[in-house]
Amino acid sequence: MTAKKSYEPKRLLITGGAGFIGANFVHYWLKTYPGNRVVVLDALTYAGNIENLSSAKSNPDFRFVHGNILDYELMARLLREEKIDTIVHFAAESHVDRSITGPDAFIETNVKGTHELLKAAKTVWLDENPGMPHLFQHVSTDEVYGTLKENDPPFREDTPYAPNSPYAASKASSDFFVRSYQETYGLNTNISNCSNNYGPYQFPEKLIPLVITNILESKALPIYGDGKQIRDWLYVDDHARGIDLIIRKGRTGEPYNIGGINEWANIDIVKLICELVDKRIKEDPALQKQYPDAPVCQGNVAIDLIRHIKDRPGHDRRYAIDPSKSNKEINYQPEEIFETGIAKTVDWYLTNENWWRSIMSGEYQNWIKQQYTEND
Ligand code: NAD
Ligand code: DAU
């Protein structure tokens, strides 16, 4: 058994830091560890938004670099120039539906991009600076484990990988490359496998923000198949805290699961959001003025917008995480209660109309139109 770490990162490279979880992680880190250097590298794909980091821009410890993890030379230069000791690797193509219609980008970024980053880390940390304390923290997903039946025990770290979507296969592949760099070259790594996140800055193609924003525009709420698929929802700040604990206290080379102990069927979560949005708008005249198309403003209820549509191909039925290893070894447990987390999230989208309207244009609108045409 490898020894427990007591590692204090000082200079971090955060890939994908302009995306949903990455941006929340950057805010968490700057607040929790003032004085640490935080360099964000992001290609600003459709899912990345520099505005997600606007409050960090004035912090002298923060730097944003627009670039691609496929660019080995840039990665190596940044590691040298910024004397980075810790990479927290979020950058990825992350949406399962997109991986079904276009898997190539997932192989490029998630597999090849992760490998370019690993190569740069090996060059700078092992070949040029042997003995330098370092850590490659790879952010992965519970989807690599495949699907569970209703009464199966939740995923553990030793559950065999059985990815079902091209997205999950690409993440599984990247996990294996990370593992291989640990085993073959001695690169210090950790992998976190986390369940479904929710919270501010999530791109409204994912279930929770899609449902909130569609209600505000009185658009249909698409439920794939019977809607009884189950996900284990975790507030995004709890994911950030879990990664922090793994970085500082986890055993080098070990995978750790992070989950919410919070299983919900999709249809139930959508109904809950419908009730929450109706209630918030009903009690606030300013919101009624802001969102005149919302069902409650038209004398209707949001729940009537629900439409069951064709199921996602290869749709995993149930995910659930057993977080007991993380709990025992690094003292991880989720802190946010789902009822307060989801209410905060609904409020964030109600308050940040400009944010979601501005990103739901152009390329995204074309993609979503194509989705619905195919699914109808
Ligand atoms: P996201 O799609 O919101 O953000 C991804 C970010 O990566 C974007 O800012 C994008 O611009 C950037 N990016 C994409 N390709 C890049 C490239 N080639 N080079 C540099 N930057 C690139 O994703 P997210 O939901 O925040 O997920 C972040 C990570 O966490 C992913 O690795 C994902 O697999 C993992 N994860 C997500 C969840 C979830 O519920 N969202 C759960 C578990 C694990
Ligand atoms: O489990 C972790 C994973 O969670 C992450 O690795 C992924 O990056 C992240 O996107 C998420 O994957 P899911 O496929 O579970 O998330 P999504 O929000 O796309 O869908 C959640 C569930 O809701 C899923 O069962 C599909 C269903 N769904 C989704 C959408 C977008 C619908 O029924 N209708 C929809 O319109």
Short mmCIF file of N, CA, C and O in Angstrom, two decimals, residues 155-242:
data_model
loop_
_atom_site.label_atom_id
_atom_site.label_comp_id
_atom_site.label_asym_id
_atom_site.label_seq_id
_atom_site.Cartn_x
_atom_site.Cartn_y
_atom_site.Cartn_z
N PHE A 155 -20.93 1.96 -7.63
CA PHE A 155 -19.57 1.80 -8.17
C PHE A 155 -18.54 2.01 -7.07
O PHE A 155 -18.60 2.99 -6.32
N ARG A 156 -17.57 1.09 -7.02
CA ARG A 156 -16.38 1.26 -6.17
C ARG A 156 -15.17 1.47 -7.07
O ARG A 156 -15.25 1.27 -8.27
N GLU A 157 -14.06 1.81 -6.47
CA GLU A 157 -12.84 2.04 -7.27
C GLU A 157 -12.37 0.77 -7.96
O GLU A 157 -11.66 0.83 -8.96
N ASP A 158 -12.77 -0.40 -7.42
CA ASP A 158 -12.35 -1.65 -8.09
C ASP A 158 -13.45 -2.24 -8.98
O ASP A 158 -13.32 -3.36 -9.48
N THR A 159 -14.51 -1.51 -9.24
CA THR A 159 -15.51 -1.94 -10.23
C THR A 159 -14.84 -1.94 -11.61
O THR A 159 -14.19 -0.95 -11.97
N PRO A 160 -14.97 -3.03 -12.37
CA PRO A 160 -14.31 -3.05 -13.68
C PRO A 160 -14.86 -1.97 -14.63
O PRO A 160 -16.04 -1.66 -14.58
N TYR A 161 -13.96 -1.42 -15.43
CA TYR A 161 -14.39 -0.41 -16.42
C TYR A 161 -15.24 -1.09 -17.49
O TYR A 161 -14.89 -2.16 -18.00
N ALA A 162 -16.35 -0.45 -17.87
CA ALA A 162 -17.22 -0.98 -18.93
C ALA A 162 -17.94 0.19 -19.61
O ALA A 162 -19.17 0.32 -19.54
N PRO A 163 -17.17 1.10 -20.26
CA PRO A 163 -17.78 2.31 -20.81
C PRO A 163 -18.75 1.99 -21.94
O PRO A 163 -18.47 1.13 -22.77
N ASN A 164 -19.87 2.72 -21.98
CA ASN A 164 -20.90 2.43 -22.99
C ASN A 164 -21.06 3.49 -24.07
O ASN A 164 -21.59 3.20 -25.13
N SER A 165 -20.66 4.73 -23.79
CA SER A 165 -20.78 5.77 -24.83
C SER A 165 -19.38 6.11 -25.33
O SER A 165 -18.39 5.86 -24.62
N PRO A 166 -19.27 6.70 -26.52
CA PRO A 166 -17.95 7.14 -26.97
C PRO A 166 -17.31 8.11 -25.98
O PRO A 166 -16.10 8.07 -25.76
N TYR A 167 -18.12 8.97 -25.34
CA TYR A 167 -17.56 9.85 -24.30
C TYR A 167 -16.91 9.02 -23.19
O TYR A 167 -15.75 9.24 -22.82
N ALA A 168 -17.66 8.05 -22.66
CA ALA A 168 -17.16 7.25 -21.54
C ALA A 168 -15.92 6.46 -21.98
O ALA A 168 -14.96 6.32 -21.21
N ALA A 169 -15.95 5.96 -23.22
CA ALA A 169 -14.79 5.19 -23.72
C ALA A 169 -13.56 6.09 -23.81
O ALA A 169 -12.44 5.67 -23.48
N SER A 170 -13.77 7.34 -24.23
CA SER A 170 -12.62 8.25 -24.34
C SER A 170 -12.07 8.60 -22.96
O SER A 170 -10.85 8.71 -22.77
N LYS A 171 -12.95 8.77 -21.99
CA LYS A 171 -12.48 9.06 -20.62
C LYS A 171 -11.77 7.83 -20.04
O LYS A 171 -10.74 7.96 -19.37
N ALA A 172 -12.33 6.65 -20.27
CA ALA A 172 -11.70 5.42 -19.76
C ALA A 172 -10.29 5.29 -20.34
O ALA A 172 -9.32 4.98 -19.64
N SER A 173 -10.19 5.57 -21.65
CA SER A 173 -8.90 5.47 -22.31
C SER A 173 -7.90 6.45 -21.69
O SER A 173 -6.74 6.10 -21.42
N SER A 174 -8.36 7.68 -21.44
CA SER A 174 -7.45 8.66 -20.84
C SER A 174 -7.04 8.23 -19.44
O SER A 174 -5.88 8.39 -19.05
N ASP A 175 -7.96 7.63 -18.69
CA ASP A 175 -7.61 7.13 -17.34
C ASP A 175 -6.49 6.08 -17.45
O ASP A 175 -5.55 6.07 -16.64
N PHE A 176 -6.60 5.21 -18.45
CA PHE A 176 -5.59 4.16 -18.61
C PHE A 176 -4.22 4.75 -18.96
O PHE A 176 -3.18 4.27 -18.52
N PHE A 177 -4.23 5.81 -19.80
CA PHE A 177 -2.95 6.45 -20.11
C PHE A 177 -2.33 7.09 -18.87
O PHE A 177 -1.11 7.00 -18.66
N VAL A 178 -3.17 7.71 -18.04
CA VAL A 178 -2.65 8.32 -16.81
C VAL A 178 -2.03 7.22 -15.94
O VAL A 178 -0.91 7.34 -15.44
N ARG A 179 -2.77 6.15 -15.78
CA ARG A 179 -2.27 5.02 -14.99
C ARG A 179 -0.92 4.51 -15.56
O ARG A 179 0.02 4.24 -14.83
N SER A 180 -0.86 4.42 -16.88
CA SER A 180 0.36 3.87 -17.49
C SER A 180 1.57 4.78 -17.26
O SER A 180 2.69 4.31 -17.10
N TYR A 181 1.35 6.10 -17.23
CA TYR A 181 2.47 7.01 -16.96
C TYR A 181 2.94 6.91 -15.52
O TYR A 181 4.12 7.12 -15.23
N GLN A 182 2.01 6.59 -14.62
CA GLN A 182 2.40 6.35 -13.22
C GLN A 182 3.24 5.07 -13.14
O GLN A 182 4.33 5.05 -12.58
N GLU A 183 2.70 3.99 -13.74
CA GLU A 183 3.34 2.68 -13.60
C GLU A 183 4.66 2.59 -14.37
O GLU A 183 5.62 2.01 -13.91
N THR A 184 4.69 3.17 -15.59
CA THR A 184 5.86 3.00 -16.45
C THR A 184 6.96 4.00 -16.15
O THR A 184 8.13 3.64 -16.08
N TYR A 185 6.57 5.28 -15.98
CA TYR A 185 7.61 6.31 -15.85
C TYR A 185 7.75 6.84 -14.43
O TYR A 185 8.66 7.61 -14.14
N GLY A 186 6.79 6.50 -13.56
CA GLY A 186 6.85 7.01 -12.18
C GLY A 186 6.32 8.43 -12.04
O GLY A 186 6.65 9.13 -11.08
N LEU A 187 5.51 8.88 -13.02
CA LEU A 187 4.85 10.19 -12.87
C LEU A 187 3.87 10.09 -11.70
O LEU A 187 3.12 9.11 -11.61
N ASN A 188 3.87 11.07 -10.80
CA ASN A 188 2.91 11.04 -9.68
C ASN A 188 1.54 11.46 -10.17
O ASN A 188 1.38 12.59 -10.65
N THR A 189 0.58 10.58 -10.05
CA THR A 189 -0.76 10.87 -10.56
C THR A 189 -1.83 10.48 -9.53
O THR A 189 -1.58 9.65 -8.65
N ASN A 190 -2.99 11.10 -9.68
CA ASN A 190 -4.22 10.61 -9.04
C ASN A 190 -5.35 10.75 -10.04
O ASN A 190 -5.34 11.65 -10.88
N ILE A 191 -6.33 9.86 -9.93
CA ILE A 191 -7.52 9.95 -10.77
C ILE A 191 -8.72 10.08 -9.85
O ILE A 191 -8.84 9.34 -8.86
N SER A 192 -9.61 11.03 -10.17
CA SER A 192 -10.89 11.10 -9.44
C SER A 192 -12.00 10.72 -10.41
O SER A 192 -12.01 11.18 -11.55
N ASN A 193 -12.90 9.86 -9.96
CA ASN A 193 -14.05 9.46 -10.77
C ASN A 193 -15.30 10.00 -10.07
O ASN A 193 -15.68 9.52 -9.00
N CYS A 194 -15.91 11.00 -10.70
CA CYS A 194 -17.00 11.70 -10.01
C CYS A 194 -18.34 11.49 -10.71
O CYS A 194 -18.41 11.22 -11.91
N SER A 195 -19.40 11.64 -9.93
CA SER A 195 -20.77 11.50 -10.45
C SER A 195 -21.24 12.83 -11.05
O SER A 195 -20.47 13.79 -11.14
N ASN A 196 -22.52 12.90 -11.43
CA ASN A 196 -23.06 14.09 -12.12
C ASN A 196 -23.00 15.34 -11.24
O ASN A 196 -23.51 15.34 -10.13
N ASN A 197 -22.41 16.39 -11.78
CA ASN A 197 -22.33 17.66 -11.07
C ASN A 197 -23.48 18.58 -11.49
O ASN A 197 -23.95 18.52 -12.63
N TYR A 198 -23.85 19.48 -10.58
CA TYR A 198 -24.77 20.57 -10.94
C TYR A 198 -24.34 21.82 -10.20
O TYR A 198 -23.64 21.74 -9.19
N GLY A 199 -24.76 23.00 -10.72
CA GLY A 199 -24.40 24.26 -10.07
C GLY A 199 -24.23 25.35 -11.11
O GLY A 199 -24.57 25.16 -12.29
N PRO A 200 -23.69 26.52 -10.69
CA PRO A 200 -23.52 27.65 -11.60
C PRO A 200 -22.56 27.34 -12.74
O PRO A 200 -21.66 26.52 -12.58
N TYR A 201 -22.74 28.03 -13.85
CA TYR A 201 -21.87 27.97 -15.04
C TYR A 201 -21.98 26.68 -15.83
O TYR A 201 -21.13 26.41 -16.69
N GLN A 202 -22.96 25.84 -15.57
CA GLN A 202 -23.05 24.61 -16.39
C GLN A 202 -23.73 24.94 -17.72
O GLN A 202 -24.79 25.58 -17.75
N PHE A 203 -23.15 24.48 -18.78
CA PHE A 203 -23.66 24.79 -20.13
C PHE A 203 -25.06 24.19 -20.29
O PHE A 203 -25.27 23.01 -19.99
N PRO A 204 -26.01 24.98 -20.79
CA PRO A 204 -27.42 24.52 -20.81
C PRO A 204 -27.74 23.48 -21.88
O PRO A 204 -28.85 23.47 -22.40
N GLU A 205 -26.80 22.60 -22.15
CA GLU A 205 -27.12 21.40 -22.94
C GLU A 205 -27.27 20.21 -21.98
O GLU A 205 -27.79 19.17 -22.36
N LYS A 206 -26.80 20.37 -20.74
CA LYS A 206 -26.89 19.30 -19.73
C LYS A 206 -28.24 19.40 -19.03
O LYS A 206 -28.82 20.49 -18.94
N LEU A 207 -28.72 18.28 -18.50
CA LEU A 207 -30.12 18.19 -18.08
C LEU A 207 -30.61 19.35 -17.20
O LEU A 207 -31.62 19.99 -17.53
N ILE A 208 -29.92 19.62 -16.09
CA ILE A 208 -30.48 20.58 -15.12
C ILE A 208 -30.56 22.01 -15.69
O ILE A 208 -31.64 22.60 -15.70
N PRO A 209 -29.46 22.57 -16.23
CA PRO A 209 -29.61 23.93 -16.78
C PRO A 209 -30.49 23.98 -18.02
O PRO A 209 -31.16 25.00 -18.26
N LEU A 210 -30.53 22.88 -18.79
CA LEU A 210 -31.42 22.85 -19.97
C LEU A 210 -32.87 23.00 -19.53
O LEU A 210 -33.64 23.77 -20.11
N VAL A 211 -33.24 22.27 -18.48
CA VAL A 211 -34.62 22.31 -18.01
C VAL A 211 -34.96 23.70 -17.45
O VAL A 211 -36.01 24.27 -17.78
N ILE A 212 -34.05 24.26 -16.66
CA ILE A 212 -34.33 25.58 -16.07
C ILE A 212 -34.54 26.62 -17.19
O ILE A 212 -35.53 27.35 -17.21
N THR A 213 -33.60 26.67 -18.14
CA THR A 213 -33.67 27.73 -19.16
C THR A 213 -34.83 27.48 -20.14
O THR A 213 -35.46 28.43 -20.59
N ASN A 214 -35.12 26.21 -20.42
CA ASN A 214 -36.27 25.94 -21.30
C ASN A 214 -37.58 26.39 -20.66
O ASN A 214 -38.47 26.90 -21.33
N ILE A 215 -37.71 26.18 -19.34
CA ILE A 215 -38.94 26.63 -18.67
C ILE A 215 -39.10 28.14 -18.85
O ILE A 215 -40.19 28.64 -19.16
N LEU A 216 -37.98 28.87 -18.68
CA LEU A 216 -38.06 30.33 -18.74
C LEU A 216 -38.50 30.82 -20.12
O LEU A 216 -39.02 31.92 -20.27
N GLU A 217 -38.30 29.97 -21.13
CA GLU A 217 -38.70 30.34 -22.49
C GLU A 217 -39.93 29.56 -22.95
O GLU A 217 -40.26 29.58 -24.14
N SER A 218 -40.54 28.82 -22.03
CA SER A 218 -41.71 27.98 -22.36
C SER A 218 -41.43 27.00 -23.50
O SER A 218 -42.27 26.77 -24.36
N LYS A 219 -40.21 26.44 -23.48
CA LYS A 219 -39.88 25.42 -24.49
C LYS A 219 -40.10 24.03 -23.90
O LYS A 219 -40.05 23.86 -22.67
N ALA A 220 -40.24 23.03 -24.78
CA ALA A 220 -40.45 21.65 -24.31
C ALA A 220 -39.29 21.18 -23.44
O ALA A 220 -38.15 21.58 -23.64
N LEU A 221 -39.62 20.34 -22.45
CA LEU A 221 -38.59 19.74 -21.59
C LEU A 221 -38.41 18.30 -22.04
O LEU A 221 -39.23 17.43 -21.72
N PRO A 222 -37.33 18.03 -22.80
CA PRO A 222 -37.18 16.69 -23.40
C PRO A 222 -36.71 15.65 -22.38
O PRO A 222 -35.65 15.81 -21.77
N ILE A 223 -37.49 14.59 -22.21
CA ILE A 223 -37.11 13.49 -21.33
C ILE A 223 -36.80 12.29 -22.21
O ILE A 223 -37.67 11.83 -22.97
N TYR A 224 -35.60 11.77 -22.11
CA TYR A 224 -35.22 10.63 -22.94
C TYR A 224 -35.91 9.37 -22.40
O TYR A 224 -35.75 9.02 -21.22
N GLY A 225 -36.65 8.68 -23.29
CA GLY A 225 -37.30 7.41 -22.90
C GLY A 225 -38.27 7.61 -21.76
O GLY A 225 -39.00 8.61 -21.71
N ASP A 226 -38.25 6.66 -20.80
CA ASP A 226 -39.23 6.73 -19.70
C ASP A 226 -38.83 7.70 -18.58
O ASP A 226 -39.61 7.94 -17.65
N GLY A 227 -37.59 8.23 -18.66
CA GLY A 227 -37.17 9.21 -17.65
C GLY A 227 -36.83 8.58 -16.30
O GLY A 227 -36.61 9.29 -15.32
N LYS A 228 -36.79 7.24 -16.27
CA LYS A 228 -36.51 6.61 -14.97
C LYS A 228 -35.02 6.27 -14.78
O LYS A 228 -34.66 5.57 -13.84
N GLN A 229 -34.18 6.79 -15.68
CA GLN A 229 -32.74 6.60 -15.50
C GLN A 229 -32.30 7.38 -14.26
O GLN A 229 -32.83 8.46 -13.97
N ILE A 230 -31.33 6.82 -13.58
CA ILE A 230 -30.92 7.40 -12.29
C ILE A 230 -29.50 7.95 -12.34
O ILE A 230 -28.60 7.32 -12.91
N ARG A 231 -29.33 9.15 -11.78
CA ARG A 231 -28.01 9.75 -11.65
C ARG A 231 -27.80 10.16 -10.19
O ARG A 231 -28.76 10.41 -9.46
N ASP A 232 -26.52 10.26 -9.79
CA ASP A 232 -26.14 10.55 -8.40
C ASP A 232 -25.59 11.98 -8.38
O ASP A 232 -24.43 12.20 -8.72
N TRP A 233 -26.43 12.95 -8.02
CA TRP A 233 -26.10 14.36 -8.24
C TRP A 233 -25.28 14.95 -7.10
O TRP A 233 -25.58 14.77 -5.93
N LEU A 234 -24.27 15.73 -7.50
CA LEU A 234 -23.33 16.34 -6.55
C LEU A 234 -23.19 17.83 -6.87
O LEU A 234 -22.96 18.20 -8.03
N TYR A 235 -23.29 18.65 -5.83
CA TYR A 235 -23.08 20.09 -6.03
C TYR A 235 -21.61 20.32 -6.39
O TYR A 235 -20.71 19.74 -5.78
N VAL A 236 -21.37 21.21 -7.38
CA VAL A 236 -20.05 21.33 -7.98
C VAL A 236 -18.96 21.71 -6.96
O VAL A 236 -17.81 21.26 -7.07
N ASP A 237 -19.30 22.48 -5.93
CA ASP A 237 -18.28 22.85 -4.93
C ASP A 237 -17.82 21.63 -4.14
O ASP A 237 -16.67 21.58 -3.67
N ASP A 238 -18.71 20.65 -3.98
CA ASP A 238 -18.29 19.42 -3.29
C ASP A 238 -17.30 18.62 -4.13
O ASP A 238 -16.43 17.93 -3.60
N HIS A 239 -17.43 18.72 -5.46
CA HIS A 239 -16.44 18.08 -6.34
C HIS A 239 -15.09 18.78 -6.17
O HIS A 239 -14.05 18.12 -6.01
N ALA A 240 -15.11 20.11 -6.14
CA ALA A 240 -13.86 20.87 -5.98
C ALA A 240 -13.18 20.48 -4.66
O ALA A 240 -11.97 20.25 -4.61
N ARG A 241 -13.97 20.38 -3.60
CA ARG A 241 -13.40 20.01 -2.29
C ARG A 241 -12.84 18.60 -2.31
O ARG A 241 -11.81 18.30 -1.73
N GLY A 242 -13.54 17.70 -3.00
CA GLY A 242 -13.07 16.31 -3.10
C GLY A 242 -11.74 16.24 -3.83
O GLY A 242 -10.80 15.55 -3.39
#
